[in-house]
Amino acid sequence: MSTLTEEDAATAFAKAWNRLEPDDFLVLLAPDARYASQWVFEELVSATAIADYLRAKMRTVKTNATYAPQARVRVEIGRTAYGQPCAFMTQGQRDAVQAAVVFEVKEGKVVRYDLCIPQLLGAVRTGVFPI
């Protein structure tokens, strides 16, 4: 059995976004994983749906960042004010965290992750942007 932790999931997610290559994160998803965002009405259900979404999103960012540096996404490892490992997403300006991402891990797989308004969770930043 894998010993995947929430911190491992956050690091894999950050690496995926910082490289704009999602595959190493996607293999960590349970088949019935769920993804929800406070900015999107419906949550995604299934590793396949999440993979399709992330691949398309990263392709768009990669294309746009070539011509507009403010489109570049960077993801930092951190913790919520409650100590939960998470990832903080920035786009354009490095100092402004636009989203916090928290993970739920069970039996060695990511079963859920949520993109949240960072002010709701608090941001304990580390300055670590894994690549």
Phi, psi and omega in degrees: 000139181287152178252033179304133179246170175299324178294319176299318180296316179298319180294316179296320178297315179298315178299317180302313181288320181293334177263344189058041178224101189279347193302320181293334174280318184299327180292345179275350184282138171291152181305326181255028181302154180235144177229129178229147178229140177290351179260356183235138186294313184253143176273154177272138181233114175119145178299326180294314179296319179294317180298315179300315180297309183296318179299315180294317180297315180292324176299317179296314179298317181299315179296312183290324182293338177298322184254342183223095182305334179291349177276346183296134178257137173230142182233131184245145174278142178198198177219151173285171177299341180266003177092001180285131176300143180203179175237141178248127182258135173235153176219126182080273180279127184287335185278340185262108176283122180262341182205146172247139181239123179245154188233147172241126183241133175220136176050042174078012180225152173282117181261342180198144166215148187231135175262120189235160172293122188298331181295338179285334185253343187080151183231112172254098186274153181246339187078009180261117179243089186298140174234000000 
